[in-house]
Backbone as CSV, one residue per row, in Angstrom:
resi,resn,N_x,N_y,N_z,CA_x,CA_y,CA_z,C_x,C_y,C_z
1,MET,0.850,-1.150,-0.038,0.027,-0.033,-0.023,0.855,1.212,-0.003
2,ILE,0.523,2.210,-0.838,1.204,3.528,-0.803,0.267,4.447,-0.087
3,THR,0.810,5.324,0.801,-0.103,6.073,1.687,-0.608,7.293,0.865
4,ALA,-1.792,7.813,1.278,-2.499,8.896,0.664,-1.811,10.180,0.871
5,PRO,-1.868,11.110,-0.137,-1.289,12.389,0.045,-2.053,13.263,1.035
6,ALA,-1.347,14.160,1.701,-1.939,15.017,2.771,-2.252,16.346,2.194
7,GLY,-3.259,16.985,2.705,-3.633,18.354,2.209,-4.954,18.694,2.742
8,THR,-5.349,19.950,2.662,-6.662,20.369,3.136,-7.587,20.424,1.879
9,GLU,-8.660,19.624,2.087,-9.542,19.499,0.937,-10.688,20.512,1.038
10,GLY,-11.067,21.058,-0.165,-12.244,21.910,-0.277,-13.423,21.045,-0.525
11,GLU,-14.393,21.633,-1.162,-15.571,20.895,-1.541,-15.283,19.858,-2.613
12,GLN,-15.750,18.646,-2.420,-15.471,17.517,-3.237,-16.720,17.138,-4.067
13,GLN,-16.569,16.763,-5.291,-17.677,16.293,-6.082,-17.498,14.776,-6.323
14,THR,-18.613,14.006,-6.232,-18.555,12.605,-6.525,-19.233,12.294,-7.782
15,LEU,-18.666,11.445,-8.612,-19.284,11.097,-9.924,-19.129,9.548,-9.972
16,PRO,-20.306,8.825,-10.300,-20.282,7.438,-10.487,-19.542,7.124,-11.756
17,ILE,-18.892,5.969,-11.780,-18.151,5.504,-13.009,-18.813,4.145,-13.263
18,ALA,-19.770,4.076,-14.139,-20.454,2.869,-14.527,-20.664,2.613,-15.896
19,SER,-20.082,3.511,-16.783,-20.299,3.474,-18.225,-19.175,4.207,-18.883
20,ASN,-18.944,4.066,-20.138,-18.021,4.784,-20.916,-18.381,6.335,-20.859
21,ASP,-19.641,6.673,-20.869,-20.044,8.094,-20.758,-19.579,8.635,-19.467
22,ASP,-19.553,7.876,-18.389,-19.081,8.340,-17.079,-17.629,8.663,-17.137
23,VAL,-16.831,7.838,-17.895,-15.416,8.137,-18.107,-15.207,9.483,-18.764
24,VAL,-15.992,9.778,-19.768,-15.912,11.011,-20.452,-16.261,12.126,-19.504
25,ARG,-17.313,11.957,-18.693,-17.689,13.071,-17.652,-16.602,13.228,-16.629
26,ALA,-15.950,12.161,-16.224,-14.861,12.259,-15.311,-13.770,13.048,-15.872
27,ARG,-13.347,12.848,-17.094,-12.346,13.688,-17.775,-12.803,15.152,-17.797
28,GLN,-14.036,15.406,-18.222,-14.509,16.759,-18.356,-14.459,17.554,-16.971
29,LEU,-14.919,16.846,-15.958,-14.962,17.481,-14.582,-13.509,17.769,-14.155
30,VAL,-12.613,16.813,-14.324,-11.242,17.000,-13.969,-10.609,18.227,-14.743
31,ARG,-10.920,18.306,-16.012,-10.370,19.446,-16.859,-10.931,20.753,-16.264
32,THR,-12.241,20.800,-16.023,-12.892,22.022,-15.479,-12.232,22.498,-14.138
33,LEU,-11.980,21.496,-13.296,-11.291,21.880,-12.006,-9.851,22.239,-12.183
34,ALA,-9.106,21.580,-13.079,-7.735,21.930,-13.388,-7.649,23.368,-13.998
35,GLN,-8.618,23.783,-14.803,-8.734,25.091,-15.308,-8.976,26.171,-14.185
36,GLN,-9.937,25.846,-13.326,-10.268,26.662,-12.122,-9.002,26.887,-11.249
37,CYS,-8.213,25.847,-11.080,-7.115,25.816,-10.244,-5.962,26.612,-10.913
38,LYS,-6.090,26.859,-12.174,-5.080,27.558,-12.970,-3.846,26.707,-13.178
39,LEU,-4.010,25.419,-13.299,-2.891,24.575,-13.725,-2.554,25.001,-15.157
40,SER,-1.185,24.889,-15.571,-0.793,25.160,-16.926,-1.506,24.175,-17.860
41,LEU,-1.482,24.564,-19.090,-2.173,23.700,-20.156,-1.494,22.294,-20.148
42,VAL,-0.157,22.231,-19.960,0.544,20.940,-19.983,0.099,20.154,-18.753
43,ASP,0.085,20.773,-17.592,-0.270,20.096,-16.357,-1.798,19.639,-16.419
44,GLN,-2.573,20.439,-17.044,-4.024,20.084,-17.299,-4.092,18.885,-18.037
45,THR,-3.329,18.818,-19.093,-3.372,17.631,-19.951,-2.874,16.391,-19.303
46,LYS,-1.816,16.527,-18.498,-1.258,15.424,-17.739,-2.345,14.854,-16.792
47,LEU,-2.953,15.777,-15.976,-3.941,15.315,-15.082,-5.100,14.774,-15.623
48,VAL,-5.590,15.275,-16.739,-6.768,14.681,-17.453,-6.435,13.286,-17.992
49,THR,-5.276,13.259,-18.533,-4.821,11.867,-19.077,-4.825,10.831,-17.990
50,ALA,-4.183,11.200,-16.822,-4.140,10.326,-15.734,-5.565,9.940,-15.221
51,ALA,-6.443,10.893,-15.089,-7.839,10.696,-14.592,-8.566,9.839,-15.639
52,SER,-8.310,9.987,-16.926,-8.922,9.184,-17.966,-8.488,7.710,-17.781
53,GLU,-7.322,7.501,-17.547,-6.722,6.091,-17.379,-7.374,5.424,-16.195
54,LEU,-7.332,6.233,-15.087,-7.807,5.690,-13.795,-9.358,5.400,-13.889
55,ALA,-10.045,6.381,-14.467,-11.551,6.110,-14.623,-11.813,4.857,-15.412
56,ARG,-11.076,4.654,-16.537,-11.261,3.491,-17.375,-10.849,2.271,-16.565
57,ASN,-9.776,2.273,-15.787,-9.473,1.115,-14.960,-10.540,0.883,-14.025
58,THR,-11.131,1.876,-13.307,-12.220,1.777,-12.384,-13.386,0.957,-13.034
59,LEU,-13.695,1.405,-14.304,-14.815,0.776,-15.007,-14.496,-0.658,-15.438
60,VAL,-13.317,-0.810,-16.154,-13.010,-2.098,-16.717,-12.482,-3.178,-15.742
61,HIS,-11.643,-2.735,-14.896,-10.998,-3.751,-13.953,-11.721,-3.773,-12.575
62,GLY,-12.382,-2.663,-12.227,-13.010,-2.616,-10.904,-14.545,-2.809,-10.947
63,ASN,-15.003,-3.083,-12.131,-16.465,-3.249,-12.350,-17.265,-2.019,-11.970
64,GLY,-16.657,-0.939,-12.200,-17.283,0.376,-11.921,-16.980,0.845,-10.414
65,GLY,-17.343,2.100,-10.190,-17.077,2.694,-8.887,-17.430,4.130,-8.821
66,THR,-16.536,4.894,-8.155,-16.790,6.371,-8.122,-15.420,7.102,-8.294
67,MET,-15.594,8.359,-8.719,-14.454,9.304,-8.654,-14.910,10.466,-7.699
68,ARG,-14.114,10.798,-6.763,-14.379,12.019,-5.933,-13.177,12.915,-6.307
69,VAL,-13.570,14.236,-6.628,-12.604,15.099,-7.118,-12.836,16.531,-6.520
70,GLY,-11.762,17.265,-6.315,-11.922,18.636,-5.828,-10.595,19.331,-5.752
71,LEU,-10.602,20.590,-5.286,-9.485,21.383,-5.204,-8.939,21.203,-3.750
72,VAL,-7.656,21.187,-3.659,-6.959,20.958,-2.358,-5.888,22.087,-2.145
73,ASP,-5.626,22.368,-0.917,-4.501,23.329,-0.540,-3.518,22.619,0.379
74,LYS,-2.284,22.885,0.175,-1.211,22.295,1.040,0.072,23.230,0.989
75,GLY,0.357,23.731,2.158,1.673,24.552,2.242,1.567,25.717,1.276
76,GLY,0.527,26.368,1.101,0.403,27.479,0.281,0.191,27.128,-1.217
77,ARG,0.229,25.897,-1.577,0.044,25.445,-2.960,-1.436,25.095,-3.102
78,ARG,-1.944,25.075,-4.355,-3.245,24.678,-4.659,-3.172,23.595,-5.780
79,GLY,-4.051,22.715,-5.725,-4.009,21.616,-6.680,-5.365,20.971,-6.793
80,VAL,-5.380,19.934,-7.581,-6.633,19.132,-7.882,-6.385,17.725,-7.381
81,SER,-7.265,17.166,-6.636,-7.124,15.819,-6.019,-8.307,15.026,-6.692
82,ALA,-7.972,13.818,-7.208,-9.027,12.889,-7.607,-8.782,11.491,-7.034
83,VAL,-9.829,10.959,-6.483,-9.818,9.689,-5.837,-10.810,8.725,-6.597
84,PHE,-10.277,7.605,-7.076,-10.978,6.599,-7.771,-11.118,5.371,-6.914
85,GLN,-12.410,4.973,-6.683,-12.640,3.871,-5.795,-13.536,2.873,-6.374
86,ASP,-13.191,1.556,-6.233,-14.106,0.578,-6.692,-14.118,-0.636,-5.591
87,THR,-15.002,-1.527,-5.791,-15.140,-2.689,-4.853,-14.944,-3.948,-5.738
88,GLY,-14.151,-3.782,-6.726,-13.833,-4.998,-7.686,-12.965,-5.983,-7.028
89,PRO,-12.223,-6.767,-7.811,-11.426,-7.892,-7.287,-10.146,-7.458,-6.625
90,GLY,-9.697,-6.138,-6.729,-8.398,-5.731,-6.146,-7.309,-6.188,-7.070
91,ILE,-6.072,-5.745,-6.706,-4.893,-6.010,-7.570,-4.042,-7.032,-6.768
92,PRO,-3.919,-8.171,-7.332,-3.186,-9.281,-6.627,-1.671,-9.015,-6.477
93,ASP,-1.023,-8.400,-7.461,0.467,-8.059,-7.407,0.601,-6.676,-7.830
94,LEU,0.576,-5.786,-6.876,0.617,-4.295,-7.018,2.002,-3.885,-7.744
95,GLU,3.021,-4.467,-7.256,4.382,-4.164,-7.951,4.340,-4.412,-9.346
96,LEU,3.855,-5.491,-9.740,3.753,-5.942,-11.163,2.854,-4.904,-11.884
97,ALA,1.631,-4.596,-11.238,0.711,-3.774,-11.912,1.241,-2.268,-12.093
98,LEU,2.191,-1.893,-11.343,2.811,-0.571,-11.455,3.970,-0.523,-12.417
99,THR,4.272,-1.635,-13.027,5.389,-1.777,-13.898,4.992,-1.208,-15.304
100,ASP,5.780,-0.348,-15.891,5.522,0.129,-17.280,5.480,-1.035,-18.141
101,GLY,4.410,-1.053,-19.029,4.250,-1.939,-20.003,3.472,-3.202,-19.656
102,TRP,3.236,-3.446,-18.345,2.465,-4.593,-17.943,1.013,-4.304,-18.106
103,THR,0.272,-5.275,-18.582,-1.119,-5.138,-18.775,-1.867,-6.425,-18.423
104,SER,-3.075,-6.167,-17.768,-3.863,-7.364,-17.341,-4.894,-7.614,-18.465
105,GLY,-4.917,-6.848,-19.504,-5.864,-6.927,-20.568,-5.201,-6.652,-21.873
106,GLY,-5.946,-6.023,-22.751,-5.416,-5.732,-24.121,-4.861,-4.336,-24.193
107,GLY,-4.784,-3.610,-23.090,-4.276,-2.267,-23.178,-2.759,-2.102,-23.440
108,MET,-2.252,-0.866,-23.299,-0.844,-0.658,-23.556,-0.035,-0.808,-22.273
109,GLY,-0.716,-1.016,-21.164,0.095,-1.175,-19.851,0.591,0.130,-19.300
110,LEU,-0.140,1.270,-19.603,0.288,2.535,-19.133,-0.652,3.061,-18.038
111,GLY,-1.683,2.450,-17.736,-2.701,2.958,-16.869,-2.157,3.408,-15.486
112,LEU,-1.806,2.543,-14.520,-1.365,2.888,-13.198,-0.007,3.533,-13.279
113,SER,0.954,2.905,-14.014,2.284,3.553,-14.010,2.229,4.922,-14.744
114,GLY,1.452,5.053,-15.785,1.366,6.270,-16.421,0.710,7.357,-15.538
115,ALA,-0.374,6.972,-14.807,-0.973,7.908,-13.923,-0.045,8.327,-12.789
116,ARG,0.840,7.511,-12.353,1.824,7.836,-11.306,2.839,8.775,-11.776
117,ARG,3.288,8.570,-13.111,4.241,9.453,-13.737,3.702,10.833,-14.046
118,LEU,2.323,10.892,-14.428,1.817,12.204,-14.787,1.327,13.109,-13.726
119,THR,1.265,12.603,-12.508,0.811,13.377,-11.403,1.867,13.656,-10.328
120,ASP,1.662,14.564,-9.444,2.650,14.986,-8.522,2.616,14.086,-7.256
121,GLU,1.432,13.635,-6.948,1.288,12.622,-5.789,0.390,11.525,-6.282
122,PHE,0.720,10.347,-5.863,0.020,9.141,-6.229,-0.050,8.205,-5.050
123,ALA,-1.164,7.780,-4.767,-1.411,6.794,-3.640,-2.326,5.712,-4.126
124,ILE,-2.025,4.390,-3.651,-2.907,3.366,-4.069,-3.133,2.448,-2.840
125,ASP,-4.353,2.031,-2.615,-4.702,1.096,-1.534,-5.548,-0.017,-2.223
126,THR,-5.058,-1.215,-2.163,-5.740,-2.350,-2.831,-5.609,-3.596,-2.027
127,GLU,-6.674,-4.427,-2.083,-6.598,-5.768,-1.399,-7.477,-6.666,-2.268
128,VAL,-6.950,-7.826,-2.456,-7.756,-8.795,-3.254,-9.044,-9.039,-2.514
129,GLY,-10.156,-9.043,-3.317,-11.483,-9.179,-2.726,-12.147,-7.956,-2.181
130,ARG,-11.403,-6.955,-1.968,-11.962,-5.704,-1.329,-12.063,-4.532,-2.330
131,GLY,-11.171,-4.470,-3.367,-11.210,-3.379,-4.286,-9.992,-2.541,-4.225
132,THR,-10.007,-1.396,-4.869,-8.970,-0.495,-5.004,-9.312,0.901,-4.892
133,VAL,-8.524,1.714,-4.211,-8.665,3.203,-4.172,-7.347,3.777,-4.688
134,VAL,-7.465,4.664,-5.719,-6.221,5.357,-6.189,-6.510,6.764,-6.019
135,THR,-5.555,7.462,-5.510,-5.569,8.952,-5.290,-4.477,9.614,-5.971
136,VAL,-4.797,10.649,-6.725,-3.791,11.442,-7.435,-3.995,12.917,-7.212
137,VAL,-2.923,13.676,-7.127,-2.976,15.098,-6.989,-1.965,15.755,-7.989
138,LYS,-2.423,16.819,-8.538,-1.583,17.657,-9.493,-1.552,19.057,-8.822
139,TRP,-0.364,19.554,-8.585,-0.184,20.861,-7.880,0.173,21.909,-8.953
140,THR,-0.349,23.171,-8.623,0.140,24.327,-9.453,1.584,24.501,-9.206
141,ARG,2.254,25.148,-10.198,3.728,25.356,-10.199,4.012,26.722,-9.677
């Protein structure tokens, strides 16, 4: 388990992830908050890409779940936090799942490892039979 990032959270919005349309809505909501937070265009793109991968993982591998997203403050910095939670099968080998290029399906193997690389903070809590929670944060520069 990787521990969750610390920070003061503002108002959080929760979105169900139960269909491909929900994955699109998750991306759109993250982009809107990234713009409100005044992340650079490059950082907006990184965060939206990570959120898209994690939302898709939540749907495909976690059998659906939720995304909770909002603005956070920590040490005078402002950022966007997104938490993806499912009650799916969990990840049996987390180290392997975080390896670049490893895939449990037909994807490119960039979901978890890519999300970790594209964000400033990354935390994952998973247990076989209990599901997975992935938290990411992107901070303003």
